[in-house]
């Protein structure tokens, strides 16, 4: 459970960073729509749109941080004015502003808000220039995976899309120069992993052999992490190539979970049928199929925004029975626990009642045993201990009761 939660947090962090880069534009669009009257237009036209030298970056950074914490839009006119000023800046002006901000005494939150706005515009104008000019940001903090690091990886992707050979040569030079070296105890560099992921993701559909070669250049203990990152963005047409890459380069013990992550992603929006197609497309082995099914069901019930019903569980069990019948009991027990997460409103008594019913139907202890070994039981120990008496296997019952003390 701890490892699963940690992995989920890592993927959520990456998703959060990807979403954060567009947050400001979305807010500005909303603000523009709400404040497009005469007063707003007057406040953002003419001299104001050109007066870049007067920007008080420290004040603006604090205002942005305050707005983000409060969830509001604050002064609409000042936000629109800033956005227009940033859009009008040249590369040299954007760099000068970033250099100025680097020397200011700002909170980490305020600095990130300002830098992400300016970096975003600079990357739009010239991704190669943005990356080569600020590559020292990667060297100074190679293990910190913040917004600027992520934006620089996006600049690399844009550059590689325009000139793959030149971008790849630059990347390899930086690796050789130690820019992406890690100072972490585990030797892992998240920044290099993100850049490698961008490059390998592009190569998957164009040159799978080259993609495999790049993956092989990473330490073996880092390939599983990169594969799980990649699984969030692999195109349907490249899924077989991705599966082959995982099977050829990722340690055997991590392969099934790397492929399962992709099944987890697609089930949230597209349901079980998409996972069926995926399993067929990659010609999943029995072990891979089981891992994909278990992870997909876990994701399905964790991401539910409404209370799960008996019909939801029955539909899940029908699907699991067809795809990975040996995992039916375990998957059902975990799904019942996940259905109790904060937004889903199923209480312990309801989940336990279904666990008993399904356990009786299967004729073994797997559904109820798995459910009572979950976090849900540890949060409801008295009720769980009473249910544990129904476990037939003496050793498993004793182990569960000990955990529930």
mmCIF file of C-alpha atoms in Angstrom:
data_model
loop_
_atom_site.group_PDB
_atom_site.id
_atom_site.type_symbol
_atom_site.label_atom_id
_atom_site.label_comp_id
_atom_site.label_asym_id
_atom_site.label_seq_id
_atom_site.Cartn_x
_atom_site.Cartn_y
_atom_site.Cartn_z
ATOM 1 C CA UNK A 1 0.000 0.000 0.000
ATOM 2 C CA UNK A 2 2.808 2.406 0.871
ATOM 3 C CA UNK A 3 4.637 1.747 -2.414
ATOM 4 C CA UNK A 4 1.404 2.055 -4.368
ATOM 5 C CA UNK A 5 0.585 5.341 -2.711
ATOM 6 C CA UNK A 6 4.086 6.659 -3.361
ATOM 7 C CA UNK A 7 3.928 5.763 -7.050
ATOM 8 C CA UNK A 8 0.497 7.351 -7.346
ATOM 9 C CA UNK A 9 1.842 10.527 -5.780
ATOM 10 C CA UNK A 10 4.752 10.621 -8.261
ATOM 11 C CA UNK A 11 2.431 10.376 -11.262
ATOM 12 C CA UNK A 12 0.037 12.890 -9.747
ATOM 13 C CA UNK A 13 2.950 15.301 -9.258
ATOM 14 C CA UNK A 14 3.855 15.085 -12.919
ATOM 15 C CA UNK A 15 0.257 15.544 -13.977
ATOM 16 C CA UNK A 16 0.009 18.515 -11.629
ATOM 17 C CA UNK A 17 3.062 20.132 -13.183
ATOM 18 C CA UNK A 18 1.672 19.625 -16.675
ATOM 19 C CA UNK A 19 -1.632 21.214 -15.672
ATOM 20 C CA UNK A 20 0.021 24.086 -13.837
ATOM 21 C CA UNK A 21 1.720 25.410 -16.976
ATOM 22 C CA UNK A 22 -1.677 26.208 -18.528
ATOM 23 C CA UNK A 23 -3.339 27.460 -15.349
ATOM 24 C CA UNK A 24 -2.324 31.060 -15.817
ATOM 25 C CA UNK A 25 -3.562 31.202 -19.404
ATOM 26 C CA UNK A 26 -6.890 29.720 -18.378
ATOM 27 C CA UNK A 27 -7.303 32.275 -15.626
ATOM 28 C CA UNK A 28 -6.312 35.115 -17.920
ATOM 29 C CA UNK A 29 -8.869 33.972 -20.502
ATOM 30 C CA UNK A 30 -11.585 33.893 -17.851
ATOM 31 C CA UNK A 31 -10.544 37.276 -16.547
ATOM 32 C CA UNK A 32 -10.480 38.742 -20.036
ATOM 33 C CA UNK A 33 -14.001 37.494 -20.672
ATOM 34 C CA UNK A 34 -15.247 38.870 -17.372
ATOM 35 C CA UNK A 35 -13.482 42.202 -17.624
ATOM 36 C CA UNK A 36 -13.741 43.130 -21.297
ATOM 37 C CA UNK A 37 -15.674 46.330 -20.707
ATOM 38 C CA UNK A 38 -14.550 49.869 -21.493
ATOM 39 C CA UNK A 39 -12.686 50.315 -18.214
ATOM 40 C CA UNK A 40 -10.680 47.152 -18.703
ATOM 41 C CA UNK A 41 -9.829 47.980 -22.273
ATOM 42 C CA UNK A 42 -8.687 51.406 -21.233
ATOM 43 C CA UNK A 43 -6.533 49.934 -18.496
ATOM 44 C CA UNK A 44 -4.693 47.589 -20.882
ATOM 45 C CA UNK A 45 -4.179 49.635 -24.030
ATOM 46 C CA UNK A 46 -1.776 52.211 -25.316
ATOM 47 C CA UNK A 47 1.086 53.172 -23.093
ATOM 48 C CA UNK A 48 0.276 50.569 -20.427
ATOM 49 C CA UNK A 49 0.800 47.669 -22.824
ATOM 50 C CA UNK A 50 4.259 48.932 -23.790
ATOM 51 C CA UNK A 51 5.552 50.099 -20.426
ATOM 52 C CA UNK A 52 7.527 46.973 -19.562
ATOM 53 C CA UNK A 53 10.282 48.790 -17.703
ATOM 54 C CA UNK A 54 7.959 49.740 -14.865
ATOM 55 C CA UNK A 55 6.999 46.231 -13.869
ATOM 56 C CA UNK A 56 7.519 45.604 -10.163
ATOM 57 C CA UNK A 57 8.311 41.898 -10.245
ATOM 58 C CA UNK A 58 8.457 41.467 -6.509
ATOM 59 C CA UNK A 59 5.037 43.018 -6.028
ATOM 60 C CA UNK A 60 3.563 41.057 -8.917
ATOM 61 C CA UNK A 61 4.967 37.790 -7.612
ATOM 62 C CA UNK A 62 3.395 38.284 -4.228
ATOM 63 C CA UNK A 63 0.071 39.207 -5.814
ATOM 64 C CA UNK A 64 0.107 36.038 -7.906
ATOM 65 C CA UNK A 65 0.958 33.875 -4.909
ATOM 66 C CA UNK A 66 -1.843 35.451 -2.870
ATOM 67 C CA UNK A 67 -4.351 34.869 -5.660
ATOM 68 C CA UNK A 68 -3.345 31.233 -6.024
ATOM 69 C CA UNK A 69 -3.674 30.566 -2.324
ATOM 70 C CA UNK A 70 -7.034 32.324 -2.192
ATOM 71 C CA UNK A 71 -8.395 30.746 -5.370
ATOM 72 C CA UNK A 72 -9.539 34.140 -6.645
ATOM 73 C CA UNK A 73 -8.651 36.283 -9.647
ATOM 74 C CA UNK A 74 -7.830 39.510 -7.820
ATOM 75 C CA UNK A 75 -7.360 42.677 -9.845
ATOM 76 C CA UNK A 76 -8.494 41.744 -13.344
ATOM 77 C CA UNK A 77 -6.968 44.735 -15.045
ATOM 78 C CA UNK A 78 -3.488 44.216 -13.608
ATOM 79 C CA UNK A 79 -3.492 40.561 -14.637
ATOM 80 C CA UNK A 80 -4.568 41.359 -18.182
ATOM 81 C CA UNK A 81 -2.025 44.157 -18.405
ATOM 82 C CA UNK A 82 0.799 41.880 -17.269
ATOM 83 C CA UNK A 83 -0.176 39.160 -19.721
ATOM 84 C CA UNK A 84 -0.193 41.637 -22.592
ATOM 85 C CA UNK A 85 3.164 43.030 -21.520
ATOM 86 C CA UNK A 86 4.724 39.580 -21.331
ATOM 87 C CA UNK A 87 3.285 38.662 -24.734
ATOM 88 C CA UNK A 88 4.869 41.801 -26.212
ATOM 89 C CA UNK A 89 8.340 41.183 -24.762
ATOM 90 C CA UNK A 90 11.286 40.253 -26.956
ATOM 91 C CA UNK A 91 13.586 37.351 -26.112
ATOM 92 C CA UNK A 92 16.124 39.749 -24.662
ATOM 93 C CA UNK A 93 13.523 41.449 -22.483
ATOM 94 C CA UNK A 94 12.223 38.133 -21.203
ATOM 95 C CA UNK A 95 15.745 37.040 -20.293
ATOM 96 C CA UNK A 96 16.437 40.346 -18.547
ATOM 97 C CA UNK A 97 13.241 39.955 -16.530
ATOM 98 C CA UNK A 98 14.136 36.388 -15.549
ATOM 99 C CA UNK A 99 17.614 37.514 -14.491
ATOM 100 C CA UNK A 100 16.098 40.303 -12.406
ATOM 101 C CA UNK A 101 13.656 37.927 -10.705
ATOM 102 C CA UNK A 102 16.513 35.527 -9.902
ATOM 103 C CA UNK A 103 18.104 38.251 -7.790
ATOM 104 C CA UNK A 104 14.976 39.253 -5.879
ATOM 105 C CA UNK A 105 14.034 38.187 -2.373
ATOM 106 C CA UNK A 106 10.834 36.303 -3.192
ATOM 107 C CA UNK A 107 8.973 33.389 -1.698
ATOM 108 C CA UNK A 108 9.397 30.127 -3.583
ATOM 109 C CA UNK A 109 5.745 30.281 -4.595
ATOM 110 C CA UNK A 110 5.978 33.833 -5.939
ATOM 111 C CA UNK A 111 9.199 33.089 -7.832
ATOM 112 C CA UNK A 112 7.648 30.014 -9.450
ATOM 113 C CA UNK A 113 4.569 31.912 -10.573
ATOM 114 C CA UNK A 114 6.597 34.671 -12.235
ATOM 115 C CA UNK A 115 9.217 32.423 -13.777
ATOM 116 C CA UNK A 116 6.687 29.980 -15.188
ATOM 117 C CA UNK A 117 4.821 32.867 -16.881
ATOM 118 C CA UNK A 118 7.990 34.263 -18.454
ATOM 119 C CA UNK A 119 9.511 30.889 -19.337
ATOM 120 C CA UNK A 120 6.281 29.849 -20.998
ATOM 121 C CA UNK A 121 6.408 32.839 -23.315
ATOM 122 C CA UNK A 122 10.125 32.452 -24.022
ATOM 123 C CA UNK A 123 9.617 28.803 -24.948
ATOM 124 C CA UNK A 124 6.807 29.764 -27.299
ATOM 125 C CA UNK A 125 9.104 32.230 -29.057
ATOM 126 C CA UNK A 126 12.264 30.132 -29.252
ATOM 127 C CA UNK A 127 12.484 26.766 -27.431
ATOM 128 C CA UNK A 128 16.115 26.158 -28.430
ATOM 129 C CA UNK A 129 17.217 29.544 -27.103
ATOM 130 C CA UNK A 130 15.239 29.091 -23.869
ATOM 131 C CA UNK A 131 16.842 25.731 -23.203
ATOM 132 C CA UNK A 132 20.427 26.592 -24.079
ATOM 133 C CA UNK A 133 20.298 29.937 -22.270
ATOM 134 C CA UNK A 134 18.930 28.491 -19.038
ATOM 135 C CA UNK A 135 20.429 24.995 -19.020
ATOM 136 C CA UNK A 136 22.309 26.006 -15.864
ATOM 137 C CA UNK A 137 18.987 25.655 -14.033
ATOM 138 C CA UNK A 138 19.258 21.924 -14.617
ATOM 139 C CA UNK A 139 22.822 21.753 -13.378
ATOM 140 C CA UNK A 140 22.148 23.785 -10.253
ATOM 141 C CA UNK A 141 19.303 21.591 -9.113
ATOM 142 C CA UNK A 142 19.330 18.363 -11.142
ATOM 143 C CA UNK A 143 17.189 16.495 -8.628
ATOM 144 C CA UNK A 144 14.495 19.082 -8.033
ATOM 145 C CA UNK A 145 11.557 18.553 -10.333
ATOM 146 C CA UNK A 146 9.892 21.941 -10.255
ATOM 147 C CA UNK A 147 7.888 23.954 -12.722
ATOM 148 C CA UNK A 148 10.885 25.505 -14.506
ATOM 149 C CA UNK A 149 12.574 22.116 -14.910
ATOM 150 C CA UNK A 150 9.413 20.728 -16.429
ATOM 151 C CA UNK A 151 9.071 23.733 -18.747
ATOM 152 C CA UNK A 152 12.639 23.278 -19.938
ATOM 153 C CA UNK A 153 11.829 19.670 -20.763
ATOM 154 C CA UNK A 154 8.893 20.949 -22.809
ATOM 155 C CA UNK A 155 11.276 23.314 -24.617
ATOM 156 C CA UNK A 156 13.459 20.298 -25.389
ATOM 157 C CA UNK A 157 10.462 18.447 -26.807
ATOM 158 C CA UNK A 158 9.553 21.392 -29.060
ATOM 159 C CA UNK A 159 13.141 21.755 -30.207
ATOM 160 C CA UNK A 160 13.470 18.023 -30.903
ATOM 161 C CA UNK A 161 10.241 18.106 -32.863
ATOM 162 C CA UNK A 162 11.784 20.738 -35.156
ATOM 163 C CA UNK A 163 15.357 19.405 -35.279
ATOM 164 C CA UNK A 164 15.713 15.978 -33.680
ATOM 165 C CA UNK A 165 19.370 15.547 -34.545
ATOM 166 C CA UNK A 166 20.536 18.875 -33.149
ATOM 167 C CA UNK A 167 18.453 18.605 -29.983
ATOM 168 C CA UNK A 168 19.661 15.054 -29.343
ATOM 169 C CA UNK A 169 23.285 16.059 -29.854
ATOM 170 C CA UNK A 170 22.882 18.922 -27.350
ATOM 171 C CA UNK A 171 21.268 16.574 -24.829
ATOM 172 C CA UNK A 172 24.062 14.010 -25.130
ATOM 173 C CA UNK A 173 26.658 16.760 -24.710
ATOM 174 C CA UNK A 174 24.958 17.925 -21.516
ATOM 175 C CA UNK A 175 24.853 14.373 -20.167
ATOM 176 C CA UNK A 176 28.577 13.982 -20.868
ATOM 177 C CA UNK A 177 29.267 17.344 -19.201
ATOM 178 C CA UNK A 178 27.493 16.242 -16.036
ATOM 179 C CA UNK A 179 24.547 18.632 -16.294
ATOM 180 C CA UNK A 180 22.132 15.852 -15.456
ATOM 181 C CA UNK A 181 24.268 14.130 -12.838
ATOM 182 C CA UNK A 182 22.402 13.301 -9.654
ATOM 183 C CA UNK A 183 23.519 14.106 -6.133
ATOM 184 C CA UNK A 184 20.717 12.071 -4.599
ATOM 185 C CA UNK A 185 21.574 9.026 -2.519
ATOM 186 C CA UNK A 186 19.752 6.735 -4.947
ATOM 187 C CA UNK A 187 21.638 8.211 -7.904
ATOM 188 C CA UNK A 188 18.437 9.061 -9.770
ATOM 189 C CA UNK A 189 17.976 12.337 -11.645
ATOM 190 C CA UNK A 190 14.361 13.236 -12.271
ATOM 191 C CA UNK A 191 15.331 15.963 -14.698
ATOM 192 C CA UNK A 192 17.289 13.571 -16.935
ATOM 193 C CA UNK A 193 14.471 11.052 -16.713
ATOM 194 C CA UNK A 194 11.988 13.657 -17.910
ATOM 195 C CA UNK A 195 14.209 14.684 -20.842
ATOM 196 C CA UNK A 196 14.874 11.065 -21.796
ATOM 197 C CA UNK A 197 11.150 10.430 -21.611
ATOM 198 C CA UNK A 198 10.422 13.255 -24.040
ATOM 199 C CA UNK A 199 12.984 11.941 -26.488
ATOM 200 C CA UNK A 200 12.094 8.267 -26.208
ATOM 201 C CA UNK A 201 8.401 9.101 -26.516
ATOM 202 C CA UNK A 202 9.101 10.836 -29.823
ATOM 203 C CA UNK A 203 11.273 7.985 -31.081
ATOM 204 C CA UNK A 204 8.772 5.239 -30.256
ATOM 205 C CA UNK A 205 6.649 5.856 -33.342
ATOM 206 C CA UNK A 206 9.563 6.813 -35.616
ATOM 207 C CA UNK A 207 12.503 4.627 -34.672
ATOM 208 C CA UNK A 208 11.808 1.993 -31.972
ATOM 209 C CA UNK A 209 15.394 0.731 -32.223
ATOM 210 C CA UNK A 210 16.745 4.176 -31.370
ATOM 211 C CA UNK A 211 14.232 4.430 -28.514
ATOM 212 C CA UNK A 212 15.491 1.130 -27.112
ATOM 213 C CA UNK A 213 19.084 2.305 -27.441
ATOM 214 C CA UNK A 214 18.371 5.401 -25.374
ATOM 215 C CA UNK A 215 16.572 3.382 -22.724
ATOM 216 C CA UNK A 216 19.544 1.004 -22.587
ATOM 217 C CA UNK A 217 21.784 3.990 -21.843
ATOM 218 C CA UNK A 218 20.061 4.512 -18.499
ATOM 219 C CA UNK A 219 20.994 2.592 -15.344
ATOM 220 C CA UNK A 220 18.768 -0.480 -15.153
ATOM 221 C CA UNK A 221 17.193 0.565 -11.861
ATOM 222 C CA UNK A 222 15.875 3.787 -13.455
ATOM 223 C CA UNK A 223 14.221 2.293 -16.521
ATOM 224 C CA UNK A 224 11.050 1.189 -14.757
ATOM 225 C CA UNK A 225 10.449 4.713 -13.462
ATOM 226 C CA UNK A 226 10.904 6.155 -16.936
ATOM 227 C CA UNK A 227 8.580 3.565 -18.466
ATOM 228 C CA UNK A 228 5.856 4.415 -15.951
ATOM 229 C CA UNK A 229 6.284 8.099 -16.787
ATOM 230 C CA UNK A 230 6.038 7.339 -20.501
ATOM 231 C CA UNK A 231 2.865 5.312 -20.030
ATOM 232 C CA UNK A 232 0.968 8.526 -19.318
ATOM 233 C CA UNK A 233 1.457 9.840 -22.852
ATOM 234 C CA UNK A 234 1.962 6.892 -25.225
ATOM 235 C CA UNK A 235 -0.255 7.148 -28.294
ATOM 236 C CA UNK A 236 -2.514 4.244 -29.167
ATOM 237 C CA UNK A 237 -0.556 3.602 -32.364
ATOM 238 C CA UNK A 238 2.657 3.278 -30.327
ATOM 239 C CA UNK A 239 1.335 0.990 -27.592
ATOM 240 C CA UNK A 240 2.803 -2.179 -29.079
ATOM 241 C CA UNK A 241 6.169 -0.487 -29.568
ATOM 242 C CA UNK A 242 6.013 0.698 -25.970
ATOM 243 C CA UNK A 243 5.229 -2.808 -24.729
ATOM 244 C CA UNK A 244 8.163 -4.207 -26.702
ATOM 245 C CA UNK A 245 10.421 -1.499 -25.266
ATOM 246 C CA UNK A 246 9.358 -2.379 -21.735
ATOM 247 C CA UNK A 247 9.854 -6.092 -22.291
ATOM 248 C CA UNK A 248 13.289 -5.547 -23.784
ATOM 249 C CA UNK A 249 14.736 -2.915 -21.457
ATOM 250 C CA UNK A 250 12.931 -2.813 -18.115
ATOM 251 C CA UNK A 251 13.857 -5.321 -15.376
ATOM 252 C CA UNK A 252 11.523 -8.319 -15.457
ATOM 253 C CA UNK A 253 10.044 -7.663 -12.026
ATOM 254 C CA UNK A 254 8.926 -4.162 -13.099
ATOM 255 C CA UNK A 255 7.615 -4.879 -16.580
ATOM 256 C CA UNK A 256 4.053 -5.850 -15.726
ATOM 257 C CA UNK A 257 3.497 -2.793 -13.533
ATOM 258 C CA UNK A 258 4.887 -0.441 -16.196
ATOM 259 C CA UNK A 259 2.349 -1.822 -18.684
ATOM 260 C CA UNK A 260 -0.380 -1.813 -16.039
ATOM 261 C CA UNK A 261 0.046 1.927 -15.536
ATOM 262 C CA UNK A 262 -1.224 2.541 -19.046
ATOM 263 C CA UNK A 263 -4.271 0.381 -18.406
ATOM 264 C CA UNK A 264 -4.868 2.422 -15.268
ATOM 265 C CA UNK A 265 -4.817 5.665 -17.247
ATOM 266 C CA UNK A 266 -7.259 4.601 -19.935
ATOM 267 C CA UNK A 267 -9.891 2.969 -17.714
ATOM 268 C CA UNK A 268 -10.714 6.236 -15.945
ATOM 269 C CA UNK A 269 -12.295 7.796 -19.001
ATOM 270 C CA UNK A 270 -12.848 4.982 -21.471
ATOM 271 C CA UNK A 271 -13.839 2.049 -19.280
ATOM 272 C CA UNK A 272 -13.033 -1.625 -19.470
ATOM 273 C CA UNK A 273 -13.493 -1.993 -23.230
ATOM 274 C CA UNK A 274 -10.447 0.190 -23.938
ATOM 275 C CA UNK A 275 -8.365 -1.980 -21.645
ATOM 276 C CA UNK A 276 -9.588 -5.063 -23.533
ATOM 277 C CA UNK A 277 -8.353 -3.506 -26.779
ATOM 278 C CA UNK A 278 -5.059 -2.553 -25.171
ATOM 279 C CA UNK A 279 -4.413 -6.060 -23.848
ATOM 280 C CA UNK A 280 -5.093 -7.497 -27.269
ATOM 281 C CA UNK A 281 -2.988 -4.874 -29.037
ATOM 282 C CA UNK A 282 0.107 -5.565 -26.942
ATOM 283 C CA UNK A 283 -0.498 -9.332 -26.878
ATOM 284 C CA UNK A 284 -0.318 -9.325 -23.078
ATOM 285 C CA UNK A 285 1.119 -12.327 -21.257
ATOM 286 C CA UNK A 286 -0.926 -13.866 -18.409
ATOM 287 C CA UNK A 287 1.193 -12.021 -15.831
ATOM 288 C CA UNK A 288 0.851 -8.708 -17.682
ATOM 289 C CA UNK A 289 -2.883 -9.242 -18.105
ATOM 290 C CA UNK A 290 -3.365 -9.839 -14.376
ATOM 291 C CA UNK A 291 -1.333 -6.765 -13.433
ATOM 292 C CA UNK A 292 -3.243 -4.609 -15.929
ATOM 293 C CA UNK A 293 -6.619 -5.834 -14.708
ATOM 294 C CA UNK A 294 -5.799 -5.312 -11.028
ATOM 295 C CA UNK A 295 -4.390 -1.834 -11.627
ATOM 296 C CA UNK A 296 -7.278 -0.816 -13.886
ATOM 297 C CA UNK A 297 -9.884 -1.829 -11.305
ATOM 298 C CA UNK A 298 -7.960 -0.067 -8.558
ATOM 299 C CA UNK A 299 -7.864 3.112 -10.621
ATOM 300 C CA UNK A 300 -11.523 2.789 -11.594
ATOM 301 C CA UNK A 301 -12.769 2.668 -8.023
ATOM 302 C CA UNK A 302 -10.278 5.208 -6.705
ATOM 303 C CA UNK A 303 -11.319 7.787 -9.294
ATOM 304 C CA UNK A 304 -15.087 7.353 -8.916
ATOM 305 C CA UNK A 305 -16.809 10.625 -8.137
ATOM 306 C CA UNK A 306 -20.022 8.952 -7.049
ATOM 307 C CA UNK A 307 -20.942 6.166 -4.684
ATOM 308 C CA UNK A 308 -20.216 2.724 -6.112
ATOM 309 C CA UNK A 309 -23.234 0.416 -6.412
ATOM 310 C CA UNK A 310 -23.746 -3.312 -6.416
ATOM 311 C CA UNK A 311 -24.150 -3.065 -10.185
ATOM 312 C CA UNK A 312 -20.707 -1.436 -10.463
ATOM 313 C CA UNK A 313 -19.110 -4.298 -8.548
ATOM 314 C CA UNK A 314 -20.998 -6.950 -10.485
ATOM 315 C CA UNK A 315 -19.892 -5.394 -13.793
ATOM 316 C CA UNK A 316 -16.312 -5.285 -12.561
ATOM 317 C CA UNK A 317 -16.411 -8.907 -11.465
ATOM 318 C CA UNK A 318 -17.824 -10.021 -14.802
ATOM 319 C CA UNK A 319 -14.958 -8.269 -16.581
ATOM 320 C CA UNK A 320 -12.265 -9.594 -14.240
ATOM 321 C CA UNK A 321 -13.664 -13.123 -14.555
ATOM 322 C CA UNK A 322 -13.163 -12.926 -18.309
ATOM 323 C CA UNK A 323 -9.709 -11.329 -18.267
ATOM 324 C CA UNK A 324 -7.959 -12.574 -15.110
ATOM 325 C CA UNK A 325 -10.218 -14.996 -13.218
ATOM 326 C CA UNK A 326 -7.470 -16.047 -10.796
ATOM 327 C CA UNK A 327 -7.395 -12.469 -9.481
ATOM 328 C CA UNK A 328 -11.165 -12.105 -8.929
ATOM 329 C CA UNK A 329 -11.182 -12.397 -5.129
ATOM 330 C CA UNK A 330 -8.189 -10.158 -4.502
ATOM 331 C CA UNK A 331 -9.375 -7.531 -6.980
ATOM 332 C CA UNK A 332 -12.872 -7.481 -5.473
ATOM 333 C CA UNK A 333 -11.567 -7.063 -1.927
ATOM 334 C CA UNK A 334 -9.354 -4.154 -2.940
ATOM 335 C CA UNK A 335 -12.126 -2.527 -4.968
ATOM 336 C CA UNK A 336 -14.450 -2.595 -1.942
ATOM 337 C CA UNK A 337 -11.806 -0.847 0.153
ATOM 338 C CA UNK A 338 -11.140 1.742 -2.548
ATOM 339 C CA UNK A 339 -14.863 2.447 -2.804
ATOM 340 C CA UNK A 340 -14.677 3.886 0.706
ATOM 341 C CA UNK A 341 -12.295 6.699 -0.240
ATOM 342 C CA UNK A 342 -13.315 10.236 0.728
ATOM 343 C CA UNK A 343 -15.382 11.260 -2.291
ATOM 344 C CA UNK A 344 -17.241 8.008 -2.736
ATOM 345 C CA UNK A 345 -19.455 7.824 0.361
ATOM 346 C CA UNK A 346 -19.608 4.042 0.789
ATOM 347 C CA UNK A 347 -19.263 3.274 4.491
ATOM 348 C CA UNK A 348 -17.557 0.300 6.090
ATOM 349 C CA UNK A 349 -20.752 -1.564 6.899
ATOM 350 C CA UNK A 350 -21.941 -1.401 3.283
ATOM 351 C CA UNK A 351 -18.578 -2.476 1.885
ATOM 352 C CA UNK A 352 -18.252 -5.263 4.477
ATOM 353 C CA UNK A 353 -21.723 -6.601 3.651
ATOM 354 C CA UNK A 354 -20.776 -6.906 -0.021
ATOM 355 C CA UNK A 355 -17.444 -8.480 0.932
ATOM 356 C CA UNK A 356 -19.246 -11.193 2.898
ATOM 357 C CA UNK A 357 -21.689 -11.834 0.060
ATOM 358 C CA UNK A 358 -19.004 -12.094 -2.590
ATOM 359 C CA UNK A 359 -16.812 -14.170 -0.290
ATOM 360 C CA UNK A 360 -19.627 -16.670 0.211
ATOM 361 C CA UNK A 361 -20.180 -16.851 -3.535
ATOM 362 C CA UNK A 362 -16.536 -17.651 -4.280
ATOM 363 C CA UNK A 363 -16.244 -20.311 -1.595
ATOM 364 C CA UNK A 364 -12.870 -19.133 -0.279
ATOM 365 C CA UNK A 365 -11.418 -16.420 1.961
ATOM 366 C CA UNK A 366 -9.878 -14.226 -0.715
ATOM 367 C CA UNK A 367 -12.482 -11.431 -0.992
ATOM 368 C CA UNK A 368 -13.054 -11.012 2.732
ATOM 369 C CA UNK A 369 -9.418 -11.644 3.626
ATOM 370 C CA UNK A 370 -8.141 -9.002 1.193
ATOM 371 C CA UNK A 371 -10.762 -6.520 2.374
ATOM 372 C CA UNK A 372 -9.823 -7.056 6.033
ATOM 373 C CA UNK A 373 -6.132 -6.653 5.234
ATOM 374 C CA UNK A 374 -6.753 -3.241 3.674
ATOM 375 C CA UNK A 375 -6.543 0.224 5.189
ATOM 376 C CA UNK A 376 -10.369 0.233 5.443
ATOM 377 C CA UNK A 377 -10.301 -2.449 8.132
ATOM 378 C CA UNK A 378 -7.552 -0.711 10.101
ATOM 379 C CA UNK A 379 -9.804 2.344 10.295
ATOM 380 C CA UNK A 380 -12.730 0.242 11.590
ATOM 381 C CA UNK A 381 -11.002 -2.294 13.837
ATOM 382 C CA UNK A 382 -13.885 -3.330 16.060
ATOM 383 C CA UNK A 383 -16.214 -4.175 13.177
ATOM 384 C CA UNK A 384 -13.362 -5.747 11.224
ATOM 385 C CA UNK A 385 -12.392 -8.068 14.095
ATOM 386 C CA UNK A 386 -15.923 -9.409 14.225
ATOM 387 C CA UNK A 387 -15.838 -10.112 10.486
ATOM 388 C CA UNK A 388 -12.443 -11.773 10.746
ATOM 389 C CA UNK A 389 -14.041 -14.660 12.678
ATOM 390 C CA UNK A 390 -15.593 -15.721 9.363
ATOM 391 C CA UNK A 391 -12.172 -16.388 7.815
ATOM 392 C CA UNK A 392 -11.843 -20.165 7.504
ATOM 393 C CA UNK A 393 -8.056 -20.354 7.183
ATOM 394 C CA UNK A 394 -6.694 -20.420 10.744
ATOM 395 C CA UNK A 395 -3.344 -18.802 9.915
ATOM 396 C CA UNK A 396 -4.806 -16.006 7.842
ATOM 397 C CA UNK A 397 -7.478 -15.307 10.464
ATOM 398 C CA UNK A 398 -4.857 -15.127 13.217
ATOM 399 C CA UNK A 399 -2.682 -12.804 11.140
ATOM 400 C CA UNK A 400 -5.590 -10.465 10.420
ATOM 401 C CA UNK A 401 -6.677 -10.383 14.044
ATOM 402 C CA UNK A 402 -3.127 -9.519 15.083
ATOM 403 C CA UNK A 403 -3.061 -6.639 12.614
ATOM 404 C CA UNK A 404 -6.350 -5.358 13.994
ATOM 405 C CA UNK A 405 -5.253 -5.236 17.624
#
